[in-house]
Amino acid sequence: MSNRDDEYYDREDRNDRRPPRDDRYDDYDDYEDRPVRRKSSQGASSQGTRRTSSSGRSQGSRPASRSNGASRNGSGRSGAARKSSGRPSQSGRRPSKKKKNQTKAIALLVGEILIACILVLVAYTLFFKVDVTKVGKVNMDEEVISQSINETVAENEQMSGYTNIALFGVDARDGELTKNTRSDTIIIASINNENGQIKLCSVYRDTYLNLSNDSYTKCNAAYAEGGPEQAISMLNMNLDMDIKNFITIGFRGLTDVVDALGGVTIEVTDAEIPHLNNYQSTMASELGLKYTPVNSAGLQTLNGLQATAYCRIRYTAGDDFRRAERQRTVLMACLDKAKGMSFSQLEDVANKTFNETYTSLDLTEILALLKNIANYEVVDNNGFPEESMRATGTIGKKGSCVIPSDLSSNVKWLHEFLFDDSEYTVSPDVQKYSDKIKSDTDPYLN
């Protein structure tokens, strides 16, 4: 029997409930037959060391050169002073100009040494206390991302007051977060820079969209083909967004984040319990973890493996739409738990989990987000395409898809939802994609 995470489901029963899937990115819950692989600590360490040394040079070289320069100047003046100090000074005589220069040089040297020590202390705090060597930092091609942002979007004043970040949860058990792995979760987090209010919008992974290269299929294929760079481009092009940053996390990473937070409070229903435990059992086997079954319904604290399994449930009423809602629920529960923690506690969480994330954010941006976490509040969440403007159907060999019945109308709705812009007009490109999607899918839906 192949190694699959939903192998506990009866094959014939599943086939009755789910349409055949031919696309290689379709069956997200099925494992490929592969051994569990993890990144070696040696490899992670060597990459981290390169990043740390690079950062260390950029922050540490300047103070060192200034200090050395000051020492040379100070030594030169001291040498000159020594040559002229063969005779003892006469009592009552005014200090010589050379004497004052020597005193000034020593004061400057001491001052610069103190500054250098402060910079070293800051560097230690940033690069060791919050273990930057573990951050999965990636430098994306800014030109590619910039080209994916429509000119009308870049100039939109309404959007300028928001920071938009793409959150990807990937179907990866082997530690691969960059590409060649399917994005189980796609969420846009839009932060109002003025008041810290956050809105979350899931983009359903089966949504039929332009992958940013004029090929149309399920949008989660963008991450599998081109990693976060292509996935962000896909979101920007189809949705008239201006996303420039992302955070990606895998199953093991989410499990460890929740555990580091001390668990999260979730309302579990009777219908969810058997699926939650079955997903737990499979992931525990693959990840080498122990699991504790959930035995009763109701509001309760879920540990990391339980919360991750909860995020994956799709065999209940609501199917994948409800599954995306569960993912947002866990994300909001994590934020609520983090808001009650001190900054030092959040540093500990970061140390335990940064090596299991892949992000375009640098350390200063991450620290800024952590320091301001108490000011953030999720005020609304939803999914794209909007419920009244979507359809589902099997689109030939591309399998079962979520179709925006009119992409343009959905993008208008999205901008009103995220940015309170009720007068938004979509870009000509979005209108072109909308027409193409309608042309591709209408023959299968009518």
PDB file of N, CA, C and O in Angstrom, residues 72-130:
ATOM      1  N   ARG A  72      44.970  54.454  15.380  1.00  0.00           N
ATOM      2  CA  ARG A  72      46.163  54.919  14.665  1.00  0.00           C
ATOM      3  C   ARG A  72      46.393  56.395  14.908  1.00  0.00           C
ATOM      4  O   ARG A  72      47.513  56.828  15.156  1.00  0.00           O
ATOM      5  N   ASN A  73      45.323  57.187  14.826  1.00  0.00           N
ATOM      6  CA  ASN A  73      45.485  58.618  15.061  1.00  0.00           C
ATOM      7  C   ASN A  73      45.958  58.880  16.481  1.00  0.00           C
ATOM      8  O   ASN A  73      46.826  59.701  16.731  1.00  0.00           O
ATOM      9  N   GLY A  74      45.317  58.141  17.396  1.00  0.00           N
ATOM     10  CA  GLY A  74      45.701  58.336  18.794  1.00  0.00           C
ATOM     11  C   GLY A  74      47.139  57.966  19.027  1.00  0.00           C
ATOM     12  O   GLY A  74      47.878  58.652  19.716  1.00  0.00           O
ATOM     13  N   SER A  75      47.590  56.856  18.437  1.00  0.00           N
ATOM     14  CA  SER A  75      48.971  56.417  18.630  1.00  0.00           C
ATOM     15  C   SER A  75      49.927  57.416  18.034  1.00  0.00           C
ATOM     16  O   SER A  75      50.974  57.714  18.601  1.00  0.00           O
ATOM     17  N   GLY A  76      49.564  57.977  16.894  1.00  0.00           N
ATOM     18  CA  GLY A  76      50.457  58.948  16.245  1.00  0.00           C
ATOM     19  C   GLY A  76      50.659  60.166  17.114  1.00  0.00           C
ATOM     20  O   GLY A  76      51.759  60.644  17.299  1.00  0.00           O
ATOM     21  N   ARG A  77      49.556  60.646  17.657  1.00  0.00           N
ATOM     22  CA  ARG A  77      49.674  61.836  18.489  1.00  0.00           C
ATOM     23  C   ARG A  77      50.416  61.509  19.767  1.00  0.00           C
ATOM     24  O   ARG A  77      51.202  62.297  20.260  1.00  0.00           O
ATOM     25  N   SER A  78      50.143  60.330  20.320  1.00  0.00           N
ATOM     26  CA  SER A  78      50.846  59.964  21.555  1.00  0.00           C
ATOM     27  C   SER A  78      52.338  59.868  21.307  1.00  0.00           C
ATOM     28  O   SER A  78      53.139  60.271  22.133  1.00  0.00           O
ATOM     29  N   GLY A  79      52.704  59.319  20.125  1.00  0.00           N
ATOM     30  CA  GLY A  79      54.121  59.217  19.791  1.00  0.00           C
ATOM     31  C   GLY A  79      54.754  60.583  19.709  1.00  0.00           C
ATOM     32  O   GLY A  79      55.856  60.815  20.206  1.00  0.00           O
ATOM     33  N   ALA A  80      54.059  61.531  19.070  1.00  0.00           N
ATOM     34  CA  ALA A  80      54.580  62.890  18.957  1.00  0.00           C
ATOM     35  C   ALA A  80      54.730  63.507  20.323  1.00  0.00           C
ATOM     36  O   ALA A  80      55.692  64.226  20.612  1.00  0.00           O
ATOM     37  N   ALA A  81      53.749  63.240  21.169  1.00  0.00           N
ATOM     38  CA  ALA A  81      53.807  63.810  22.510  1.00  0.00           C
ATOM     39  C   ALA A  81      54.990  63.243  23.275  1.00  0.00           C
ATOM     40  O   ALA A  81      55.655  63.955  24.027  1.00  0.00           O
ATOM     41  N   ARG A  82      55.226  61.909  23.090  1.00  0.00           N
ATOM     42  CA  ARG A  82      56.334  61.309  23.819  1.00  0.00           C
ATOM     43  C   ARG A  82      57.666  61.908  23.388  1.00  0.00           C
ATOM     44  O   ARG A  82      58.572  62.097  24.180  1.00  0.00           O
ATOM     45  N   LYS A  83      57.826  62.205  22.095  1.00  0.00           N
ATOM     46  CA  LYS A  83      59.092  62.775  21.624  1.00  0.00           C
ATOM     47  C   LYS A  83      59.360  64.137  22.256  1.00  0.00           C
ATOM     48  O   LYS A  83      60.496  64.526  22.448  1.00  0.00           O
ATOM     49  N   SER A  84      58.309  64.877  22.522  1.00  0.00           N
ATOM     50  CA  SER A  84      58.523  66.229  23.046  1.00  0.00           C
ATOM     51  C   SER A  84      58.403  66.278  24.553  1.00  0.00           C
ATOM     52  O   SER A  84      58.354  67.342  25.131  1.00  0.00           O
ATOM     53  N   SER A  85      58.278  65.123  25.189  1.00  0.00           N
ATOM     54  CA  SER A  85      58.066  65.139  26.642  1.00  0.00           C
ATOM     55  C   SER A  85      59.297  64.688  27.410  1.00  0.00           C
ATOM     56  O   SER A  85      59.193  64.110  28.475  1.00  0.00           O
ATOM     57  N   GLY A  86      60.474  64.954  26.850  1.00  0.00           N
ATOM     58  CA  GLY A  86      61.699  64.559  27.553  1.00  0.00           C
ATOM     59  C   GLY A  86      61.905  65.359  28.817  1.00  0.00           C
ATOM     60  O   GLY A  86      62.526  64.906  29.756  1.00  0.00           O
ATOM     61  N   ARG A  87      61.433  66.638  28.855  1.00  0.00           N
ATOM     62  CA  ARG A  87      61.607  67.482  30.039  1.00  0.00           C
ATOM     63  C   ARG A  87      60.330  67.476  30.832  1.00  0.00           C
ATOM     64  O   ARG A  87      59.230  67.530  30.270  1.00  0.00           O
ATOM     65  N   PRO A  88      60.457  67.438  32.156  1.00  0.00           N
ATOM     66  CA  PRO A  88      59.248  67.521  32.979  1.00  0.00           C
ATOM     67  C   PRO A  88      58.616  68.874  32.822  1.00  0.00           C
ATOM     68  O   PRO A  88      59.290  69.879  32.669  1.00  0.00           O
ATOM     69  N   SER A  89      57.276  68.932  32.913  1.00  0.00           N
ATOM     70  CA  SER A  89      56.588  70.217  32.770  1.00  0.00           C
ATOM     71  C   SER A  89      56.812  71.041  34.012  1.00  0.00           C
ATOM     72  O   SER A  89      56.946  70.530  35.115  1.00  0.00           O
ATOM     73  N   GLN A  90      56.870  72.348  33.822  1.00  0.00           N
ATOM     74  CA  GLN A  90      57.078  73.241  34.948  1.00  0.00           C
ATOM     75  C   GLN A  90      55.750  73.560  35.598  1.00  0.00           C
ATOM     76  O   GLN A  90      54.755  73.772  34.942  1.00  0.00           O
ATOM     77  N   SER A  91      55.749  73.549  36.926  1.00  0.00           N
ATOM     78  CA  SER A  91      54.520  73.810  37.667  1.00  0.00           C
ATOM     79  C   SER A  91      54.014  75.192  37.337  1.00  0.00           C
ATOM     80  O   SER A  91      54.764  76.145  37.275  1.00  0.00           O
ATOM     81  N   GLY A  92      52.666  75.266  37.144  1.00  0.00           N
ATOM     82  CA  GLY A  92      52.043  76.550  36.878  1.00  0.00           C
ATOM     83  C   GLY A  92      52.020  76.912  35.423  1.00  0.00           C
ATOM     84  O   GLY A  92      51.375  77.875  35.044  1.00  0.00           O
ATOM     85  N   ARG A  93      52.763  76.199  34.573  1.00  0.00           N
ATOM     86  CA  ARG A  93      52.788  76.536  33.151  1.00  0.00           C
ATOM     87  C   ARG A  93      51.491  76.074  32.508  1.00  0.00           C
ATOM     88  O   ARG A  93      50.973  75.015  32.806  1.00  0.00           O
ATOM     89  N   ARG A  94      50.933  76.881  31.594  1.00  0.00           N
ATOM     90  CA  ARG A  94      49.702  76.527  30.876  1.00  0.00           C
ATOM     91  C   ARG A  94      49.959  75.278  30.034  1.00  0.00           C
ATOM     92  O   ARG A  94      51.028  75.111  29.455  1.00  0.00           O
ATOM     93  N   PRO A  95      48.951  74.351  29.973  1.00  0.00           N
ATOM     94  CA  PRO A  95      49.127  73.137  29.156  1.00  0.00           C
ATOM     95  C   PRO A  95      49.447  73.498  27.725  1.00  0.00           C
ATOM     96  O   PRO A  95      48.888  74.427  27.165  1.00  0.00           O
ATOM     97  N   SER A  96      50.375  72.755  27.159  1.00  0.00           N
ATOM     98  CA  SER A  96      50.750  73.025  25.776  1.00  0.00           C
ATOM     99  C   SER A  96      49.647  72.588  24.831  1.00  0.00           C
ATOM    100  O   SER A  96      48.752  71.814  25.177  1.00  0.00           O
ATOM    101  N   LYS A  97      49.693  73.078  23.586  1.00  0.00           N
ATOM    102  CA  LYS A  97      48.719  72.715  22.557  1.00  0.00           C
ATOM    103  C   LYS A  97      48.788  71.232  22.265  1.00  0.00           C
ATOM    104  O   LYS A  97      47.778  70.568  22.051  1.00  0.00           O
ATOM    105  N   LYS A  98      50.051  70.691  22.288  1.00  0.00           N
ATOM    106  CA  LYS A  98      50.206  69.260  22.040  1.00  0.00           C
ATOM    107  C   LYS A  98      49.550  68.449  23.138  1.00  0.00           C
ATOM    108  O   LYS A  98      48.962  67.384  22.902  1.00  0.00           O
ATOM    109  N   LYS A  99      49.650  68.929  24.382  1.00  0.00           N
ATOM    110  CA  LYS A  99      49.041  68.233  25.509  1.00  0.00           C
ATOM    111  C   LYS A  99      47.532  68.182  25.346  1.00  0.00           C
ATOM    112  O   LYS A  99      46.891  67.150  25.577  1.00  0.00           O
ATOM    113  N   LYS A 100      46.923  69.319  24.928  1.00  0.00           N
ATOM    114  CA  LYS A 100      45.473  69.353  24.731  1.00  0.00           C
ATOM    115  C   LYS A 100      45.071  68.428  23.597  1.00  0.00           C
ATOM    116  O   LYS A 100      44.040  67.756  23.646  1.00  0.00           O
ATOM    117  N   ASN A 101      45.866  68.385  22.523  1.00  0.00           N
ATOM    118  CA  ASN A 101      45.562  67.485  21.406  1.00  0.00           C
ATOM    119  C   ASN A 101      45.592  66.034  21.848  1.00  0.00           C
ATOM    120  O   ASN A 101      44.787  65.208  21.426  1.00  0.00           O
ATOM    121  N   GLN A 102      46.605  65.715  22.703  1.00  0.00           N
ATOM    122  CA  GLN A 102      46.722  64.345  23.191  1.00  0.00           C
ATOM    123  C   GLN A 102      45.498  63.968  24.022  1.00  0.00           C
ATOM    124  O   GLN A 102      44.922  62.891  23.874  1.00  0.00           O
ATOM    125  N   THR A 103      45.076  64.865  24.906  1.00  0.00           N
ATOM    126  CA  THR A 103      43.896  64.607  25.747  1.00  0.00           C
ATOM    127  C   THR A 103      42.645  64.434  24.890  1.00  0.00           C
ATOM    128  O   THR A 103      41.826  63.543  25.116  1.00  0.00           O
ATOM    129  N   LYS A 104      42.496  65.283  23.885  1.00  0.00           N
ATOM    130  CA  LYS A 104      41.342  65.203  22.989  1.00  0.00           C
ATOM    131  C   LYS A 104      41.337  63.876  22.235  1.00  0.00           C
ATOM    132  O   LYS A 104      40.301  63.233  22.065  1.00  0.00           O
ATOM    133  N   ALA A 105      42.505  63.434  21.771  1.00  0.00           N
ATOM    134  CA  ALA A 105      42.607  62.176  21.028  1.00  0.00           C
ATOM    135  C   ALA A 105      42.207  61.001  21.899  1.00  0.00           C
ATOM    136  O   ALA A 105      41.504  60.083  21.475  1.00  0.00           O
ATOM    137  N   ILE A 106      42.682  61.015  23.169  1.00  0.00           N
ATOM    138  CA  ILE A 106      42.337  59.925  24.077  1.00  0.00           C
ATOM    139  C   ILE A 106      40.827  59.901  24.327  1.00  0.00           C
ATOM    140  O   ILE A 106      40.189  58.844  24.344  1.00  0.00           O
ATOM    141  N   ALA A 107      40.220  61.089  24.493  1.00  0.00           N
ATOM    142  CA  ALA A 107      38.769  61.175  24.717  1.00  0.00           C
ATOM    143  C   ALA A 107      38.007  60.629  23.521  1.00  0.00           C
ATOM    144  O   ALA A 107      37.024  59.893  23.664  1.00  0.00           O
ATOM    145  N   LEU A 108      38.467  60.995  22.306  1.00  0.00           N
ATOM    146  CA  LEU A 108      37.812  60.490  21.095  1.00  0.00           C
ATOM    147  C   LEU A 108      37.939  58.974  21.004  1.00  0.00           C
ATOM    148  O   LEU A 108      36.997  58.270  20.630  1.00  0.00           O
ATOM    149  N   LEU A 109      39.122  58.471  21.336  1.00  0.00           N
ATOM    150  CA  LEU A 109      39.357  57.033  21.262  1.00  0.00           C
ATOM    151  C   LEU A 109      38.428  56.288  22.226  1.00  0.00           C
ATOM    152  O   LEU A 109      37.789  55.304  21.860  1.00  0.00           O
ATOM    153  N   VAL A 110      38.345  56.784  23.462  1.00  0.00           N
ATOM    154  CA  VAL A 110      37.471  56.146  24.452  1.00  0.00           C
ATOM    155  C   VAL A 110      36.021  56.195  23.988  1.00  0.00           C
ATOM    156  O   VAL A 110      35.275  55.214  24.079  1.00  0.00           O
ATOM    157  N   GLY A 111      35.605  57.346  23.442  1.00  0.00           N
ATOM    158  CA  GLY A 111      34.231  57.484  22.955  1.00  0.00           C
ATOM    159  C   GLY A 111      33.904  56.501  21.845  1.00  0.00           C
ATOM    160  O   GLY A 111      32.846  55.873  21.834  1.00  0.00           O
ATOM    161  N   GLU A 112      34.854  56.358  20.909  1.00  0.00           N
ATOM    162  CA  GLU A 112      34.600  55.451  19.790  1.00  0.00           C
ATOM    163  C   GLU A 112      34.626  53.996  20.227  1.00  0.00           C
ATOM    164  O   GLU A 112      33.899  53.160  19.685  1.00  0.00           O
ATOM    165  N   ILE A 113      35.452  53.687  21.224  1.00  0.00           N
ATOM    166  CA  ILE A 113      35.448  52.322  21.756  1.00  0.00           C
ATOM    167  C   ILE A 113      34.093  52.022  22.388  1.00  0.00           C
ATOM    168  O   ILE A 113      33.526  50.934  22.215  1.00  0.00           O
ATOM    169  N   LEU A 114      33.537  52.996  23.128  1.00  0.00           N
ATOM    170  CA  LEU A 114      32.215  52.806  23.732  1.00  0.00           C
ATOM    171  C   LEU A 114      31.144  52.603  22.658  1.00  0.00           C
ATOM    172  O   LEU A 114      30.275  51.740  22.786  1.00  0.00           O
ATOM    173  N   ILE A 115      31.221  53.402  21.581  1.00  0.00           N
ATOM    174  CA  ILE A 115      30.256  53.255  20.485  1.00  0.00           C
ATOM    175  C   ILE A 115      30.379  51.878  19.855  1.00  0.00           C
ATOM    176  O   ILE A 115      29.384  51.202  19.578  1.00  0.00           O
ATOM    177  N   ALA A 116      31.623  51.441  19.647  1.00  0.00           N
ATOM    178  CA  ALA A 116      31.849  50.117  19.061  1.00  0.00           C
ATOM    179  C   ALA A 116      31.272  49.029  19.958  1.00  0.00           C
ATOM    180  O   ALA A 116      30.665  48.063  19.489  1.00  0.00           O
ATOM    181  N   CYS A 117      31.445  49.180  21.288  1.00  0.00           N
ATOM    182  CA  CYS A 117      30.900  48.190  22.224  1.00  0.00           C
ATOM    183  C   CYS A 117      29.375  48.144  22.154  1.00  0.00           C
ATOM    184  O   CYS A 117      28.768  47.070  22.198  1.00  0.00           O
ATOM    185  N   ILE A 118      28.764  49.332  22.038  1.00  0.00           N
ATOM    186  CA  ILE A 118      27.308  49.386  21.929  1.00  0.00           C
ATOM    187  C   ILE A 118      26.833  48.679  20.664  1.00  0.00           C
ATOM    188  O   ILE A 118      25.883  47.904  20.669  1.00  0.00           O
ATOM    189  N   LEU A 119      27.553  48.932  19.552  1.00  0.00           N
ATOM    190  CA  LEU A 119      27.189  48.288  18.288  1.00  0.00           C
ATOM    191  C   LEU A 119      27.366  46.778  18.365  1.00  0.00           C
ATOM    192  O   LEU A 119      26.565  46.016  17.828  1.00  0.00           O
ATOM    193  N   VAL A 120      28.430  46.337  19.041  1.00  0.00           N
ATOM    194  CA  VAL A 120      28.633  44.901  19.216  1.00  0.00           C
ATOM    195  C   VAL A 120      27.492  44.304  20.039  1.00  0.00           C
ATOM    196  O   VAL A 120      26.975  43.223  19.738  1.00  0.00           O
ATOM    197  N   LEU A 121      27.062  45.031  21.094  1.00  0.00           N
ATOM    198  CA  LEU A 121      25.954  44.563  21.921  1.00  0.00           C
ATOM    199  C   LEU A 121      24.671  44.454  21.103  1.00  0.00           C
ATOM    200  O   LEU A 121      23.933  43.467  21.201  1.00  0.00           O
ATOM    201  N   VAL A 122      24.415  45.472  20.265  1.00  0.00           N
ATOM    202  CA  VAL A 122      23.236  45.436  19.405  1.00  0.00           C
ATOM    203  C   VAL A 122      23.319  44.261  18.441  1.00  0.00           C
ATOM    204  O   VAL A 122      22.352  43.521  18.235  1.00  0.00           O
ATOM    205  N   ALA A 123      24.510  44.076  17.853  1.00  0.00           N
ATOM    206  CA  ALA A 123      24.696  42.967  16.919  1.00  0.00           C
ATOM    207  C   ALA A 123      24.462  41.636  17.617  1.00  0.00           C
ATOM    208  O   ALA A 123      23.836  40.727  17.072  1.00  0.00           O
ATOM    209  N   TYR A 124      24.956  41.516  18.850  1.00  0.00           N
ATOM    210  CA  TYR A 124      24.735  40.266  19.597  1.00  0.00           C
ATOM    211  C   TYR A 124      23.247  40.020  19.808  1.00  0.00           C
ATOM    212  O   TYR A 124      22.739  38.912  19.616  1.00  0.00           O
ATOM    213  N   THR A 125      22.528  41.084  20.219  1.00  0.00           N
ATOM    214  CA  THR A 125      21.090  40.938  20.469  1.00  0.00           C
ATOM    215  C   THR A 125      20.359  40.492  19.215  1.00  0.00           C
ATOM    216  O   THR A 125      19.504  39.609  19.255  1.00  0.00           O
ATOM    217  N   LEU A 126      20.704  41.103  18.079  1.00  0.00           N
ATOM    218  CA  LEU A 126      19.988  40.809  16.836  1.00  0.00           C
ATOM    219  C   LEU A 126      20.376  39.472  16.245  1.00  0.00           C
ATOM    220  O   LEU A 126      19.524  38.708  15.796  1.00  0.00           O
ATOM    221  N   PHE A 127      21.656  39.153  16.254  1.00  0.00           N
ATOM    222  CA  PHE A 127      22.127  38.018  15.474  1.00  0.00           C
ATOM    223  C   PHE A 127      22.364  36.745  16.286  1.00  0.00           C
ATOM    224  O   PHE A 127      22.586  35.695  15.726  1.00  0.00           O
ATOM    225  N   PHE A 128      22.293  36.843  17.597  1.00  0.00           N
ATOM    226  CA  PHE A 128      22.504  35.636  18.394  1.00  0.00           C
ATOM    227  C   PHE A 128      21.312  35.353  19.297  1.00  0.00           C
ATOM    228  O   PHE A 128      20.816  34.240  19.344  1.00  0.00           O
ATOM    229  N   LYS A 129      20.832  36.371  19.993  1.00  0.00           N
ATOM    230  CA  LYS A 129      19.686  36.133  20.875  1.00  0.00           C
ATOM    231  C   LYS A 129      18.471  35.697  20.081  1.00  0.00           C
ATOM    232  O   LYS A 129      17.679  34.870  20.508  1.00  0.00           O
ATOM    233  N   VAL A 130      18.262  36.273  18.891  1.00  0.00           N
ATOM    234  CA  VAL A 130      17.159  35.866  18.028  1.00  0.00           C
ATOM    235  C   VAL A 130      17.718  35.073  16.851  1.00  0.00           C
ATOM    236  O   VAL A 130      17.252  35.173  15.743  1.00  0.00           O
TER     237      VAL A 130
END
